[in-house]
Amino acid sequence: MCIREIKESVIEFFIKISGFIIILFVFLIFLFLLNDAVLLFKDFPLKEFIFGKRWLPISNPPHFGIVPLLLGSLYVTFFATIICVPVGIASALFIAEIAPKFLRNILKSFIEILASIPSVVLGFVGIVWLGPFLKDTLKLNTGMCGLTGSFLLALMALPTIISISEDAIISVPKSFKEAAFGLGATRWQTLWRVVLPSASSGIIAAIMLGIGRVIGETMVVMMVTGNAPLVPKSILQPLRTLTATIAGEMGEAISGSEHYFALFAVGLVLFIITFIINFLSVILLSRSKK
Amino acid sequence: MEFFPKIETRNLNLYYGSFSALKNINIKIPPKEITAIIGPSGCGKSTLLRCFNRMNDLIENVKITGEVIIDNKNIFDKNVNLLNLRRNVGMVFQRPNVFDASVYYNLTFGIKIHRLMRNKNKINDAIQMSLEGVGLWNDLKDKLKKNARYLPLEQQQRLCIARVIILNPKIILLDEPCSTLDPIATLKIEELLKKLKEDYTIIIVTHNMQQAARISGWSGFMLLGELIEFNRTKIIFTNPTDSRTEDYITGRFG
Ligand SMILES: Nc1ncnc2c1ncn2[C@@H]1O[C@H](COP(=O)(O)OP(=O)(O)OP(=O)(O)O)[C@@H](O)[C@H]1O
Ligand SMILES: [Mg+2]
């Protein structure tokens, strides 16, 4: 009896500690980024970092304007979202409400497989197949452009969006559906007018988490978007995202240099964006489970 | 019998897989009366009720034989419009199942899916009529935008009834509609049903024998999937023919 109590309190203690440690880690990462990022602004004005339209880290004098990178990320993310949201919700509805059991299981395992494909493999597919394909069909100068990245990122966000939306759809009380059918609604009317609205906050959370995934993704965009740090005028041009910039330049930036600190500042911006998105989605998810 | 039945079943059998849940049910439901279906738990009351608007169609592995005649038509015929059937035979469930949306949305749901009316004023009139019909108009006329799930349970259940009668059904099925309500709310719903029977044919499944005795004109007693006895409620409760009915109503089992 007494031993069991001790055991339980020890377990409880460890669980609590792990929770705190995670919070601590996030906070430490933030501090660590902030610590190095602020060093940039000793010499380089913050205003020019935020509003500067040129990212030329090794010119003389260097320019660390984040606008092209931020826009690059936004463009790619925006189009990826436009692609994956309708497809994701439709698939979730199909899996949760329409597909017969065996098909549902097959689809779910395919989605798990999709989620487990390493992003470098997807990048490879982009270089070898999707890029050239888009170049030919859309008559572009190069297939290594924002749109290629958007398509692949959409593919990467789909598993998140589908599985969380599916959860939200499945947890809509059966009694709502019964009520709708009892009033003479068709299956489609029930889905559209009852199930989807009731699942909406969970679905929105799924979308946000998917977007968080897209913004943070690095390898694919580095491989297929052309990596031109210019303010993009269209999604069909080569562009460069925040993540690709850090990953691509960190190796060559001299530790302790302005360039080095500028990359930390970019990292900080990325951290803040993803933090906000994830935070919002967690709030929405908890609201949907009220 | 001294009436022309609104609903009549002929040799109705229902199987969940190989389990026989309804056995050769022959019942004639009188029009514009309240008919109570009573019987111990698991005897098939809900199953029978759900035959009348074909809600059992939604369950996998259900097999039905026999006929259910409503207005001279077998509702299991191929050419029957299922959606119209459910509009004509409304159903109220055990737990109030209002949608997680406004009172207005709940009430207009049926109007929209059946495309009954477009005109805003007509819709508002229909809303007022149905809410008055269930005695909620004064309480809710200023709260149509409010989420229906935040209403008291009794009002939610009334709203579920209003949601049904706004479609002008002929028949209303209620499956233990008061089982989640307190005694006072229960009495209020019973008063409402007594009023509604002037316009609608009402069938109510209930566990509560006092309730059946208080409100129904006719009662059917079921046991293990069979309809043991069907008669005027007065007779069922004072002078039943079958000894099993007598055992049940005198509380010897169930
Ligand atoms: N979907 C189903 N699949 C298989 N068996 C079912 C299903 N629904 C009900 N049954 C069985 O059919 C029988 C009748 O069920 P039903 O729900 O009609 O009983 P009931 O009289 O309404 O009981 P209660 O008073 O508990 O609501 C029960 O034995 C039940 O276990
Ligand atoms: Mg029941």
Coordinates of C-alpha atoms and ligand atoms in Angstrom, one line a residue:
Chain A
M1 CA 0.0 0.0 0.0
C2 CA 2.6 2.4 1.1
I3 CA 5.1 1.3 -1.5
R4 CA 2.5 1.8 -4.2
E5 CA 1.8 5.3 -3.1
I6 CA 5.5 6.1 -3.2
K7 CA 5.7 4.5 -6.6
E8 CA 2.8 6.5 -7.9
S9 CA 4.1 9.8 -6.6
V10 CA 7.5 9.1 -8.1
I11 CA 5.9 8.4 -11.5
E12 CA 3.8 11.5 -11.2
F13 CA 6.8 13.5 -10.3
F14 CA 8.7 12.3 -13.4
I15 CA 5.7 13.1 -15.7
K16 CA 5.5 16.6 -14.2
I17 CA 9.2 17.1 -14.6
S18 CA 9.2 16.0 -18.2
G19 CA 6.4 18.5 -18.9
F20 CA 8.3 21.3 -17.4
I21 CA 11.5 20.2 -19.1
I22 CA 9.8 20.6 -22.5
I23 CA 8.6 24.1 -21.6
L24 CA 12.1 24.8 -20.4
F25 CA 13.6 23.6 -23.7
V26 CA 11.4 25.8 -25.8
F27 CA 12.2 28.7 -23.7
L28 CA 15.9 28.0 -23.8
I29 CA 15.8 27.7 -27.6
F30 CA 14.1 31.0 -27.7
L31 CA 16.7 32.6 -25.5
F32 CA 19.5 31.1 -27.4
L33 CA 18.2 32.4 -30.7
L34 CA 17.5 35.8 -29.2
N35 CA 20.9 36.0 -27.6
D36 CA 22.8 35.7 -30.9
A37 CA 20.2 37.5 -33.0
V38 CA 20.4 40.7 -31.0
L39 CA 24.1 40.9 -31.7
L40 CA 23.3 41.6 -35.4
F41 CA 21.6 44.8 -34.4
K42 CA 24.7 46.3 -32.8
D43 CA 25.9 47.2 -36.3
F44 CA 22.9 46.6 -38.6
P45 CA 19.7 48.6 -38.1
L46 CA 16.7 46.5 -37.0
K47 CA 14.5 48.6 -39.4
E48 CA 16.6 47.6 -42.4
F49 CA 16.4 43.9 -41.4
I50 CA 12.7 44.0 -41.2
F51 CA 11.9 46.2 -44.2
G52 CA 15.0 45.6 -46.3
K53 CA 14.3 44.2 -49.8
R54 CA 17.8 42.9 -50.4
W55 CA 19.4 39.8 -49.0
L56 CA 23.1 40.1 -50.0
P57 CA 25.1 38.7 -47.1
I58 CA 28.5 38.7 -48.8
S59 CA 28.4 41.9 -50.8
N60 CA 30.2 45.0 -49.5
P61 CA 28.5 46.4 -47.6
P62 CA 26.2 43.4 -46.9
H63 CA 22.5 43.7 -46.9
F64 CA 20.3 41.7 -44.5
G65 CA 16.8 42.5 -45.6
I66 CA 14.4 39.7 -44.6
V67 CA 11.6 40.8 -46.9
P68 CA 12.5 38.5 -49.9
L69 CA 12.9 35.5 -47.6
L70 CA 9.7 36.2 -45.7
L71 CA 7.8 36.7 -48.9
G72 CA 9.3 33.5 -50.3
S73 CA 8.1 31.6 -47.3
L74 CA 4.7 33.2 -47.4
Y75 CA 4.2 32.5 -51.1
V76 CA 5.2 28.9 -50.9
T77 CA 3.1 28.4 -47.8
F78 CA 0.1 30.2 -49.1
F79 CA -0.1 28.2 -52.3
A80 CA 0.7 25.0 -50.5
T81 CA -2.2 25.7 -48.2
I82 CA -4.6 26.5 -51.1
I83 CA -3.7 23.1 -52.5
C84 CA -3.7 20.9 -49.4
V85 CA -6.7 22.3 -47.5
P86 CA -9.5 21.3 -49.9
V87 CA -7.8 18.0 -50.7
G88 CA -7.2 17.3 -47.1
I89 CA -10.7 18.1 -45.9
A90 CA -12.3 16.1 -48.7
S91 CA -10.1 13.1 -48.0
A92 CA -10.8 13.3 -44.2
L93 CA -14.5 13.4 -44.9
F94 CA -14.2 10.5 -47.3
I95 CA -12.2 8.4 -44.9
A96 CA -14.3 9.3 -41.8
E97 CA -17.8 9.2 -43.3
I98 CA -18.0 7.6 -46.7
A99 CA -15.4 5.0 -47.4
P100 CA -16.2 1.4 -46.5
K101 CA -14.1 -0.1 -43.7
F102 CA -11.5 -1.9 -45.8
L103 CA -10.9 1.1 -48.0
R104 CA -10.7 3.3 -44.9
N105 CA -7.9 1.1 -43.5
I106 CA -6.0 1.0 -46.7
L107 CA -6.2 4.8 -47.1
K108 CA -5.1 5.4 -43.5
S109 CA -2.0 3.3 -43.9
F110 CA -1.2 5.0 -47.2
I111 CA -1.4 8.3 -45.3
E112 CA 0.9 7.0 -42.7
I113 CA 3.4 6.0 -45.3
L114 CA 3.1 9.4 -46.9
A115 CA 3.9 11.0 -43.6
S116 CA 7.0 8.8 -43.2
I117 CA 8.6 9.6 -46.5
P118 CA 11.8 11.5 -45.8
S119 CA 11.6 15.0 -47.2
V120 CA 14.8 14.6 -49.2
V121 CA 13.1 11.9 -51.2
L122 CA 10.2 14.2 -52.0
G123 CA 12.8 16.8 -53.0
F124 CA 14.3 14.3 -55.3
V125 CA 11.0 13.6 -56.9
G126 CA 10.6 17.4 -57.3
I127 CA 13.9 17.7 -59.1
V128 CA 13.6 14.7 -61.3
W129 CA 10.0 14.7 -62.2
L130 CA 7.6 17.4 -60.9
G131 CA 9.9 20.4 -61.7
P132 CA 10.5 19.4 -65.4
F133 CA 6.8 18.4 -65.7
L134 CA 5.7 21.9 -64.5
K135 CA 8.3 23.6 -66.6
D136 CA 6.9 21.8 -69.7
T137 CA 3.2 22.1 -69.0
L138 CA 3.3 25.8 -67.8
K139 CA 6.1 26.8 -70.3
L140 CA 8.3 28.2 -67.5
N141 CA 12.0 29.2 -67.7
T142 CA 12.8 26.8 -64.9
G143 CA 10.9 24.1 -63.1
M144 CA 12.8 25.0 -59.9
C145 CA 10.3 27.5 -58.7
G146 CA 7.8 28.3 -55.9
L147 CA 5.0 26.2 -57.3
T148 CA 7.0 23.0 -57.4
G149 CA 7.8 23.6 -53.7
S150 CA 4.2 24.4 -52.9
F151 CA 3.0 21.1 -54.4
L152 CA 5.5 19.0 -52.5
L153 CA 4.9 20.9 -49.3
A154 CA 1.1 20.4 -49.7
L155 CA 1.9 16.7 -50.0
M156 CA 3.8 16.8 -46.8
A157 CA 1.1 18.7 -44.9
L158 CA -1.7 16.4 -46.1
P159 CA -1.1 13.6 -43.5
T160 CA -1.3 16.1 -40.6
I161 CA -4.4 17.8 -42.0
I162 CA -6.2 14.5 -42.9
S163 CA -5.6 12.7 -39.7
I164 CA -6.5 15.6 -37.3
S165 CA -9.5 16.6 -39.4
E166 CA -10.6 13.0 -39.5
D167 CA -10.5 12.9 -35.7
A168 CA -12.5 16.0 -35.5
I169 CA -15.1 14.6 -37.9
I170 CA -15.3 11.3 -36.1
S171 CA -15.9 12.9 -32.8
V172 CA -19.0 14.8 -33.9
P173 CA -21.7 13.2 -31.8
K174 CA -23.7 10.5 -33.6
S175 CA -26.9 12.0 -32.3
F176 CA -26.4 15.1 -34.6
K177 CA -26.3 12.9 -37.6
E178 CA -29.3 10.9 -36.4
A179 CA -31.2 14.2 -35.9
A180 CA -30.4 15.3 -39.4
F181 CA -31.3 12.0 -41.0
G182 CA -34.5 11.9 -38.9
L183 CA -35.5 15.3 -40.4
G184 CA -35.1 13.8 -43.9
A185 CA -31.6 15.1 -44.8
T186 CA -29.5 13.2 -47.4
R187 CA -26.1 12.0 -46.5
W188 CA -24.5 14.9 -48.3
Q189 CA -26.7 17.5 -46.6
T190 CA -25.9 15.9 -43.2
L191 CA -22.1 16.1 -43.9
W192 CA -22.2 19.6 -45.3
R193 CA -24.7 21.2 -42.9
V194 CA -24.1 19.3 -39.7
V195 CA -20.9 17.3 -39.5
L196 CA -18.5 19.9 -41.1
P197 CA -19.8 22.9 -39.1
S198 CA -19.6 20.9 -35.8
A199 CA -16.1 19.7 -36.6
S200 CA -14.9 23.1 -37.9
S201 CA -12.7 24.2 -35.0
G202 CA -10.8 20.9 -35.1
I203 CA -10.5 21.2 -38.8
I204 CA -9.1 24.7 -38.6
A205 CA -6.6 23.5 -36.0
A206 CA -5.6 20.7 -38.4
I207 CA -5.0 23.3 -41.1
M208 CA -2.9 25.5 -38.8
L209 CA -0.8 22.5 -37.8
G210 CA -0.4 21.7 -41.4
I211 CA 0.7 25.2 -42.2
G212 CA 3.1 25.1 -39.3
R213 CA 4.7 22.1 -40.8
V214 CA 4.9 23.8 -44.2
I215 CA 6.6 26.9 -42.9
G216 CA 9.2 25.0 -41.0
E217 CA 10.0 22.5 -43.8
T218 CA 13.5 23.0 -45.2
M219 CA 14.9 20.2 -47.3
V220 CA 12.3 20.2 -50.0
V221 CA 12.2 23.9 -50.5
M222 CA 16.0 24.1 -50.6
M223 CA 16.1 21.4 -53.3
V224 CA 13.3 22.5 -55.6
T225 CA 12.5 26.3 -55.3
G226 CA 15.6 27.6 -57.1
N227 CA 16.9 29.5 -54.0
A228 CA 17.0 32.9 -55.5
P229 CA 16.8 35.4 -52.6
L230 CA 14.8 38.0 -54.6
V231 CA 11.4 39.5 -53.8
P232 CA 9.2 37.0 -55.7
K233 CA 6.7 38.5 -58.2
S234 CA 4.9 35.3 -58.8
I235 CA 4.8 31.8 -57.5
L236 CA 6.2 30.6 -60.9
Q237 CA 9.5 32.2 -60.2
P238 CA 12.5 30.8 -58.3
L239 CA 12.5 32.0 -54.7
R240 CA 14.0 31.4 -51.3
T241 CA 12.4 30.7 -48.0
L242 CA 13.5 31.5 -44.5
T243 CA 14.4 27.9 -43.7
A244 CA 16.4 27.3 -46.9
T245 CA 18.4 30.5 -46.2
I246 CA 19.5 29.3 -42.8
A247 CA 20.2 25.8 -43.9
G248 CA 22.0 26.9 -47.0
E249 CA 24.2 29.6 -45.6
M250 CA 24.9 28.5 -42.1
G251 CA 27.8 26.3 -43.3
E252 CA 29.6 29.2 -45.0
A253 CA 28.9 32.0 -42.5
I254 CA 31.9 32.6 -40.2
S255 CA 31.0 32.0 -36.6
G256 CA 30.6 35.4 -34.8
S257 CA 30.3 37.4 -38.1
E258 CA 27.5 39.7 -38.9
H259 CA 26.2 37.2 -41.4
Y260 CA 26.2 34.5 -38.7
F261 CA 24.1 36.6 -36.4
A262 CA 21.8 37.6 -39.3
L263 CA 21.0 33.9 -39.8
F264 CA 20.1 33.7 -36.1
A265 CA 17.8 36.6 -36.5
V266 CA 16.1 34.8 -39.4
G267 CA 15.8 31.8 -37.2
L268 CA 14.2 33.9 -34.5
V269 CA 11.6 35.2 -36.9
L270 CA 10.8 31.7 -38.0
F271 CA 10.5 30.5 -34.4
I272 CA 8.1 33.3 -33.6
I273 CA 5.9 32.6 -36.7
T274 CA 5.7 28.8 -36.0
F275 CA 5.2 29.4 -32.3
I276 CA 2.2 31.6 -33.0
I277 CA 0.7 29.2 -35.5
N278 CA 1.0 26.2 -33.2
F279 CA -0.2 28.1 -30.3
L280 CA -3.4 29.2 -32.1
S281 CA -4.0 25.6 -33.3
V282 CA -3.6 24.3 -29.8
I283 CA -6.2 26.8 -28.5
L284 CA -8.6 25.8 -31.3
L285 CA -8.1 22.1 -30.7
S286 CA -8.8 22.4 -27.0
R287 CA -11.9 24.4 -27.8
S288 CA -13.1 21.8 -30.2
K289 CA -12.8 19.2 -27.5
K290 CA -14.6 21.2 -24.9
Chain B
M1 CA -61.4 -1.8 -34.4
E2 CA -63.2 1.4 -34.5
F3 CA -60.8 3.5 -36.4
F4 CA -59.0 3.6 -39.7
P5 CA -55.3 3.1 -38.8
K6 CA -52.8 5.8 -39.6
I7 CA -50.0 3.2 -39.5
E8 CA -50.5 -0.5 -39.9
T9 CA -47.8 -3.2 -39.8
R10 CA -48.3 -6.6 -41.4
N11 CA -46.2 -9.5 -40.2
L12 CA -43.3 -7.2 -39.5
N13 CA -40.0 -9.0 -38.7
L14 CA -36.7 -7.4 -38.1
Y15 CA -33.3 -9.1 -37.7
Y16 CA -30.1 -7.5 -36.6
G17 CA -27.8 -10.0 -38.3
S18 CA -29.2 -13.3 -37.1
F19 CA -30.8 -11.9 -34.0
S20 CA -34.6 -11.6 -34.3
A21 CA -35.5 -8.3 -32.7
L22 CA -39.1 -8.0 -34.0
K23 CA -41.3 -11.0 -34.4
N24 CA -44.3 -10.9 -36.5
I25 CA -45.6 -7.5 -35.4
N26 CA -49.2 -6.6 -36.4
I27 CA -50.3 -3.3 -35.0
K28 CA -52.8 -0.7 -36.0
I29 CA -52.0 2.8 -34.8
P30 CA -55.0 5.1 -34.4
P31 CA -54.9 8.5 -36.0
K32 CA -54.7 11.7 -33.9
E33 CA -54.2 9.8 -30.7
I34 CA -51.3 9.2 -28.5
T35 CA -50.2 5.6 -28.6
A36 CA -47.7 4.3 -26.0
I37 CA -45.3 1.4 -26.6
I38 CA -44.3 -0.1 -23.3
G39 CA -42.2 -3.1 -22.3
P40 CA -39.0 -4.0 -20.5
S41 CA -35.6 -2.9 -21.6
G42 CA -34.4 -4.5 -24.8
C43 CA -37.8 -5.8 -25.9
G44 CA -37.6 -3.9 -29.2
K45 CA -39.6 -0.7 -28.6
S46 CA -37.1 1.6 -30.2
T47 CA -36.6 -0.9 -33.0
L48 CA -40.3 -0.9 -33.8
L49 CA -40.5 2.9 -33.6
R50 CA -37.5 3.3 -35.9
C51 CA -39.3 1.1 -38.5
F52 CA -42.0 3.8 -39.0
N53 CA -39.6 6.3 -40.5
R54 CA -37.0 3.7 -41.7
M55 CA -34.3 4.9 -39.4
N56 CA -33.1 1.3 -39.2
D57 CA -32.0 1.6 -42.8
L58 CA -28.9 3.4 -41.4
I59 CA -27.8 0.4 -39.4
E60 CA -25.7 -2.3 -41.1
N61 CA -26.9 -5.8 -41.3
V62 CA -30.5 -5.1 -40.7
K63 CA -33.1 -7.3 -42.5
I64 CA -36.7 -6.5 -42.5
T65 CA -39.6 -8.5 -43.8
G66 CA -43.3 -7.7 -43.8
E67 CA -45.0 -4.4 -44.4
V68 CA -45.6 -1.0 -42.8
I69 CA -48.5 0.7 -44.3
I70 CA -48.8 4.5 -44.0
D71 CA -51.6 6.2 -46.0
N72 CA -52.3 3.0 -48.0
K73 CA -48.6 2.7 -49.0
N74 CA -46.0 0.2 -47.9
I75 CA -43.1 2.4 -46.9
F76 CA -40.6 -0.3 -47.8
D77 CA -41.7 -0.2 -51.4
K78 CA -39.0 0.7 -53.8
N79 CA -40.7 3.8 -55.1
V80 CA -41.2 5.4 -51.7
N81 CA -39.3 8.7 -51.3
L82 CA -37.4 8.1 -48.1
L83 CA -36.7 11.7 -47.4
N84 CA -40.3 12.7 -47.8
L85 CA -41.2 9.8 -45.5
R86 CA -39.0 11.1 -42.8
R87 CA -40.4 14.6 -43.2
N88 CA -43.9 13.2 -42.8
V89 CA -43.0 11.0 -39.9
G90 CA -40.9 13.1 -37.6
M91 CA -38.8 11.7 -34.8
V92 CA -37.8 13.0 -31.4
F93 CA -35.0 11.1 -29.6
Q94 CA -34.2 10.2 -26.1
R95 CA -31.6 12.8 -25.5
P96 CA -32.3 16.2 -26.9
N97 CA -30.1 16.3 -30.0
V98 CA -30.2 19.9 -31.1
F99 CA -27.4 20.8 -33.5
D100 CA -24.5 22.8 -32.1
A101 CA -25.8 25.9 -33.7
S102 CA -28.3 28.7 -33.2
V103 CA -32.0 28.1 -32.4
Y104 CA -32.7 29.6 -35.8
Y105 CA -30.4 27.2 -37.6
N106 CA -32.0 24.3 -35.9
L107 CA -35.5 25.3 -36.9
T108 CA -34.7 26.2 -40.4
F109 CA -32.6 23.1 -41.1
G110 CA -35.5 21.1 -42.3
I111 CA -37.0 23.9 -44.3
K112 CA -33.7 24.3 -46.1
I113 CA -33.0 20.7 -46.8
H114 CA -36.5 20.1 -48.2
R115 CA -36.5 23.5 -49.9
L116 CA -39.9 24.3 -48.5
M117 CA -39.8 28.1 -48.6
R118 CA -37.5 30.8 -49.5
N119 CA -39.3 33.9 -48.4
K120 CA -37.8 35.3 -45.2
N121 CA -41.1 36.4 -43.8
K122 CA -42.7 33.1 -44.4
I123 CA -39.8 31.4 -42.7
N124 CA -40.1 33.7 -39.7
D125 CA -43.8 33.0 -39.5
A126 CA -43.2 29.2 -39.6
I127 CA -40.6 29.6 -36.8
Q128 CA -43.1 31.5 -34.7
M129 CA -45.8 29.0 -35.3
S130 CA -43.7 26.0 -34.4
L131 CA -42.2 27.7 -31.3
E132 CA -45.7 28.7 -30.2
G133 CA -46.8 25.1 -30.9
V134 CA -44.3 23.9 -28.3
G135 CA -44.8 26.8 -25.9
L136 CA -41.3 28.3 -26.5
W137 CA -42.1 31.4 -28.4
N138 CA -42.1 33.8 -25.5
D139 CA -38.9 32.3 -24.1
L140 CA -37.0 32.2 -27.3
K141 CA -38.3 34.9 -29.6
D142 CA -35.4 37.2 -28.6
K143 CA -32.9 34.4 -28.5
L144 CA -33.1 32.9 -32.0
K145 CA -29.4 33.6 -32.5
K146 CA -28.4 31.9 -29.3
N147 CA -26.7 28.5 -29.5
A148 CA -29.4 25.9 -28.8
R149 CA -27.0 23.7 -26.8
Y150 CA -27.0 26.3 -24.0
L151 CA -30.7 26.1 -23.4
P152 CA -32.1 24.1 -20.5
L153 CA -32.6 20.5 -21.4
E154 CA -36.4 20.7 -21.3
Q155 CA -36.3 23.7 -23.8
Q156 CA -33.9 21.7 -26.0
Q157 CA -36.3 18.8 -26.1
R158 CA -39.2 21.2 -26.9
L159 CA -37.0 22.7 -29.6
C160 CA -36.4 19.2 -31.1
I161 CA -40.2 18.8 -31.2
A162 CA -40.5 22.3 -32.8
R163 CA -37.9 21.3 -35.3
V164 CA -40.1 18.4 -36.3
I165 CA -43.5 20.1 -36.4
I166 CA -42.2 23.0 -38.5
L167 CA -42.1 20.5 -41.4
N168 CA -45.9 19.7 -41.0
P169 CA -45.5 16.0 -40.4
K170 CA -48.5 13.7 -40.0
I171 CA -46.9 11.5 -37.4
I172 CA -44.5 12.2 -34.6
L173 CA -42.4 9.4 -33.1
L174 CA -40.9 9.9 -29.6
D175 CA -38.4 7.6 -28.1
E176 CA -38.4 8.1 -24.3
P177 CA -38.4 11.8 -24.8
C178 CA -38.6 12.6 -21.1
S179 CA -35.9 10.2 -19.8
T180 CA -33.3 12.9 -19.3
L181 CA -35.8 15.4 -17.9
D182 CA -36.8 16.1 -14.3
P183 CA -40.4 15.4 -13.2
I184 CA -41.7 18.9 -13.7
A185 CA -40.2 19.2 -17.2
T186 CA -41.6 15.8 -17.9
L187 CA -45.1 16.9 -17.0
K188 CA -44.8 20.0 -19.2
I189 CA -43.7 17.9 -22.2
E190 CA -46.7 15.6 -21.5
E191 CA -49.1 18.5 -21.5
L192 CA -47.5 19.5 -24.8
L193 CA -48.1 16.1 -26.3
K194 CA -51.7 16.0 -25.2
K195 CA -52.2 19.3 -27.0
L196 CA -50.3 18.1 -30.1
K197 CA -52.4 15.0 -30.5
E198 CA -55.3 17.1 -31.9
D199 CA -53.2 17.6 -35.0
Y200 CA -50.8 14.8 -35.1
T201 CA -50.7 11.0 -34.7
I202 CA -48.2 10.5 -31.9
I203 CA -46.4 7.3 -30.9
I204 CA -44.3 7.4 -27.7
V205 CA -42.0 4.8 -26.4
T206 CA -41.7 5.0 -22.6
H207 CA -40.4 3.1 -19.7
N208 CA -42.6 5.0 -17.4
M209 CA -45.9 3.3 -17.0
Q210 CA -47.5 6.2 -15.2
Q211 CA -46.6 8.3 -18.2
A212 CA -48.3 5.9 -20.6
A213 CA -51.3 5.8 -18.4
R214 CA -51.5 9.6 -18.1
I215 CA -51.2 10.6 -21.7
S216 CA -52.0 7.8 -24.1
G217 CA -55.3 6.6 -25.5
W218 CA -53.9 3.3 -26.8
S219 CA -51.0 1.2 -25.5
G220 CA -49.0 -1.7 -26.8
F221 CA -47.1 -4.0 -24.6
M222 CA -44.0 -5.7 -26.0
L223 CA -41.9 -8.5 -24.7
L224 CA -38.8 -10.1 -26.3
G225 CA -39.6 -8.7 -29.8
E226 CA -43.3 -9.6 -29.7
L227 CA -46.3 -7.4 -29.4
I228 CA -48.1 -9.2 -26.6
E229 CA -51.1 -7.0 -26.4
F230 CA -52.5 -3.8 -28.0
N231 CA -55.6 -2.1 -26.7
R232 CA -57.0 1.0 -25.2
T233 CA -54.8 2.2 -22.4
K234 CA -57.6 2.0 -19.9
I235 CA -58.1 -1.7 -20.7
I236 CA -54.4 -2.5 -20.8
F237 CA -53.9 -1.0 -17.3
T238 CA -57.1 -2.2 -15.7
N239 CA -58.1 -5.4 -17.4
P240 CA -55.4 -6.9 -19.6
T241 CA -56.1 -10.1 -21.4
D242 CA -52.6 -11.5 -21.2
S243 CA -51.1 -12.5 -17.9
R244 CA -47.6 -11.3 -19.0
T245 CA -49.0 -7.8 -19.5
E246 CA -50.6 -7.9 -16.1
D247 CA -47.3 -9.0 -14.6
Y248 CA -45.5 -6.1 -16.2
I249 CA -47.9 -3.4 -15.3
T250 CA -48.2 -4.6 -11.7
G251 CA -44.5 -4.4 -11.6
R252 CA -43.8 -8.1 -11.1
F253 CA -40.9 -7.9 -13.6
G254 CA -39.0 -5.6 -15.9
Ligands
LIG1 N1 -27.8 -2.0 -33.9 C1 -28.1 -3.1 -33.3 N2 -27.4 -4.2 -33.6 C2 -27.6 -5.4 -33.0 N3 -28.6 -5.6 -32.0 C3 -29.3 -4.5 -31.7 C4 -29.1 -3.2 -32.3 N4 -29.9 -2.3 -31.7 C5 -30.6 -3.0 -30.8 N5 -30.3 -4.3 -30.8 C6 -30.9 -5.3 -29.9 O1 -32.2 -5.5 -30.3 C7 -33.0 -5.6 -29.1 C8 -34.1 -4.5 -29.1 O2 -33.4 -3.3 -28.9 P1 -34.2 -1.9 -28.7 O3 -33.2 -0.8 -28.7 O4 -35.3 -1.8 -29.8 O5 -34.9 -2.2 -27.3 P2 -35.7 -1.2 -26.4 O6 -37.0 -1.9 -26.1 O7 -35.9 0.1 -27.1 O8 -34.9 -1.1 -25.1 P3 -34.6 0.1 -24.2 O9 -35.8 0.2 -23.3 O10 -33.4 -0.3 -23.4 O11 -34.4 1.3 -25.0 C9 -32.1 -5.6 -27.9 O12 -31.8 -6.9 -27.5 C10 -30.8 -5.0 -28.5 O13 -29.7 -5.5 -27.9
MG2 MG -35.0 2.1 -26.7

